[in-house]
CSV table of C-alpha atoms in Angstrom, one decimal:
chain,number,residue,atom,x,y,z
R,1,MET,CA,-15.6,37.8,-9.1
R,2,ARG,CA,-16.4,36.1,-5.7
R,3,ILE,CA,-18.5,33.5,-7.5
R,4,LEU,CA,-15.7,32.8,-9.9
R,5,PHE,CA,-13.2,32.4,-7.1
R,6,ALA,CA,-15.6,30.1,-5.1
R,7,GLY,CA,-16.1,28.1,-8.3
R,8,LEU,CA,-12.3,27.7,-8.8
R,9,LEU,CA,-11.9,26.7,-5.2
R,10,LEU,CA,-14.6,24.1,-5.4
R,11,LEU,CA,-13.2,22.7,-8.7
R,12,SER,CA,-9.7,22.4,-7.2
R,13,ALA,CA,-11.0,20.7,-4.1
R,14,THR,CA,-12.9,18.2,-6.4
R,15,VAL,CA,-9.8,17.5,-8.4
R,16,LEU,CA,-7.7,17.0,-5.2
R,17,SER,CA,-10.4,14.6,-3.8
R,18,GLN,CA,-10.4,12.6,-7.1
R,19,ASP,CA,-6.6,12.4,-7.0
R,20,VAL,CA,-6.7,11.1,-3.4
R,21,SER,CA,-9.4,8.7,-4.4
R,22,LEU,CA,-7.3,7.2,-7.2
R,23,LYS,CA,-4.3,6.9,-5.0
R,24,TYR,CA,-6.4,5.2,-2.3
R,25,ARG,CA,-7.8,2.7,-4.8
R,26,LYS,CA,-4.3,1.9,-6.1
R,27,PHE,CA,-3.1,1.4,-2.5
R,28,ILE,CA,-5.9,-1.1,-1.9
R,29,GLU,CA,-5.3,-2.9,-5.2
R,30,GLN,CA,-1.6,-3.3,-4.4
R,31,HIS,CA,-1.5,-3.9,-0.7
R,32,VAL,CA,-4.7,-5.1,0.8
R,33,LYS,CA,-5.8,-8.8,0.9
R,34,GLY,CA,-7.5,-9.9,4.1
R,35,GLN,CA,-7.0,-13.7,3.5
R,36,MET,CA,-3.7,-13.5,1.7
R,37,SER,CA,-1.6,-16.7,1.8
R,38,ILE,CA,2.2,-17.0,1.5
R,39,ASN,CA,1.5,-19.4,-1.4
R,40,ARG,CA,-0.5,-17.0,-3.5
R,41,CYS,CA,2.0,-14.3,-4.2
R,42,ASP,CA,2.5,-15.2,-7.9
R,43,GLN,CA,-1.3,-15.4,-8.5
R,44,GLU,CA,-2.2,-12.2,-6.6
R,45,ILE,CA,0.5,-10.1,-8.2
R,46,GLN,CA,-0.2,-11.4,-11.6
R,47,SER,CA,-4.0,-10.9,-11.4
R,48,ARG,CA,-3.7,-7.4,-10.0
R,49,GLY,CA,-1.1,-6.4,-12.7
R,50,ILE,CA,1.4,-5.2,-10.1
R,51,THR,CA,4.8,-4.3,-11.7
R,52,LYS,CA,7.5,-1.7,-11.1
R,53,THR,CA,6.1,1.8,-11.8
R,54,ASN,CA,5.6,2.5,-15.4
R,55,SER,CA,7.2,-0.6,-16.7
R,56,ASN,CA,6.7,-4.3,-17.5
R,57,GLU,CA,9.4,-5.4,-15.0
R,58,CYS,CA,8.5,-7.5,-12.0
R,59,LYS,CA,8.3,-5.6,-8.8
R,60,GLU,CA,11.1,-6.8,-6.4
R,61,THR,CA,9.0,-6.8,-3.3
R,62,ASN,CA,5.3,-6.3,-2.7
R,63,THR,CA,3.6,-6.4,0.7
R,64,PHE,CA,0.0,-7.4,1.3
R,65,ILE,CA,-1.7,-6.3,4.6
R,66,ARG,CA,-4.1,-9.0,6.0
R,67,ALA,CA,-6.8,-6.6,7.2
R,68,THR,CA,-9.9,-4.8,6.0
R,69,THR,CA,-9.7,-1.4,4.4
R,70,ASN,CA,-11.6,0.1,7.3
R,71,VAL,CA,-9.1,-1.2,9.9
R,72,ILE,CA,-6.1,0.1,7.8
R,73,LYS,CA,-7.8,3.5,7.3
R,74,THR,CA,-7.9,4.0,11.0
R,75,ILE,CA,-4.0,4.3,11.0
R,76,CYS,CA,-4.6,7.7,9.4
R,77,GLY,CA,-6.5,8.7,12.5
R,78,GLN,CA,-6.5,7.5,16.1
R,79,ALA,CA,-4.7,4.2,15.3
R,80,GLY,CA,-1.5,5.8,14.0
R,81,GLU,CA,1.3,8.2,15.0
R,82,PRO,CA,3.6,10.4,13.0
R,83,TYR,CA,6.7,8.7,11.6
R,84,GLY,CA,8.7,11.2,9.6
R,85,ASP,CA,6.5,12.2,6.8
R,86,MET,CA,4.6,8.9,7.1
R,87,THR,CA,2.2,7.5,9.7
R,88,ARG,CA,3.0,4.4,11.7
R,89,SER,CA,0.5,2.0,13.0
R,90,LEU,CA,0.2,1.8,16.8
R,91,GLN,CA,-0.5,-2.0,16.6
R,92,PRO,CA,1.1,-4.7,14.6
R,93,PHE,CA,-0.5,-6.1,11.5
R,94,ASP,CA,-0.3,-9.6,9.9
R,95,ILE,CA,1.4,-9.1,6.5
R,96,VAL,CA,2.6,-11.2,3.7
R,97,VAL,CA,5.9,-10.0,2.0
R,98,CYS,CA,6.3,-11.3,-1.5
R,99,THR,CA,9.9,-11.2,-2.7
R,100,LEU,CA,10.9,-11.8,-6.3
R,101,LYS,CA,12.8,-15.0,-6.9
R,102,ASN,CA,13.8,-14.5,-10.5
R,103,GLN,CA,15.6,-11.1,-10.6
R,104,HIS,CA,15.2,-8.9,-13.7
R,105,ALA,CA,12.2,-11.0,-14.9
R,106,ARG,CA,9.4,-9.3,-16.8
R,107,ARG,CA,5.7,-9.8,-16.5
R,108,PRO,CA,4.1,-12.4,-16.8
R,109,HIS,CA,7.1,-14.5,-15.7
R,110,CYS,CA,7.3,-13.1,-12.1
R,111,GLN,CA,7.9,-15.7,-9.5
R,112,TYR,CA,7.7,-14.8,-5.8
R,113,ARG,CA,8.4,-16.3,-2.4
R,114,GLY,CA,5.9,-15.3,0.3
R,115,GLN,CA,6.8,-14.8,4.0
R,116,ALA,CA,4.3,-14.1,6.7
R,117,ARG,CA,5.2,-11.5,9.3
R,118,THR,CA,3.6,-9.5,12.1
R,119,ARG,CA,4.8,-5.9,12.1
R,120,ARG,CA,3.8,-2.4,12.6
R,121,ILE,CA,3.4,-0.7,9.2
R,122,ALA,CA,4.3,2.8,7.9
R,123,ILE,CA,1.9,4.3,5.4
R,124,LYS,CA,1.4,7.8,3.8
R,125,CYS,CA,-1.9,9.3,4.5
R,126,GLU,CA,-3.7,12.1,2.5
R,127,GLN,CA,-7.0,13.6,3.6
R,128,GLY,CA,-7.4,10.7,6.1
R,129,PHE,CA,-6.8,7.9,3.5
R,130,PRO,CA,-3.8,5.6,3.1
R,131,VAL,CA,-2.3,6.2,-0.3
R,132,HIS,CA,1.2,4.6,-0.1
R,133,PHE,CA,2.7,1.7,1.7
R,134,ASP,CA,6.2,2.6,3.0
R,135,GLY,CA,7.3,-0.5,4.8
R,136,ASP,CA,7.0,-2.7,7.8
R,137,ILE,CA,8.8,-1.9,11.1
R,138,VAL,CA,10.4,-4.4,13.4
R,139,HIS,CA,9.4,-3.3,16.8
R,140,PHE,CA,11.1,-4.4,20.0
R,141,GLU,CA,9.3,-3.7,23.3
R,142,ASN,CA,11.4,-2.3,26.1
């Protein structure tokens, strides 16, 4: 009986790890581009197949973080702080926010306007990995 329980525990841990791994890969695919340019929103979103969840509609806004995955991952540890049920970066990041120009368009006709910003970012972390981009935060120093 103990062996069966241990086996089930190991299996559920493996499934959970695979789930986090898939979410992490999706996060990277949708939000990480070290050398992102404000003029490449259309091309990046098109080539990565980014749309509204479970549809062919163009996503209204997508943010790309101009950093490496290793740097972003540290937000889930020592480089981040609790922010509701998210984690907020302690330092600002260079980001490109791509905003849909032609509302209600469907893929492949999505057209975006890119804007460069420097902001702290809020992400959801699971098992030490970023799995969801929540938003950027305007931060005013006191």
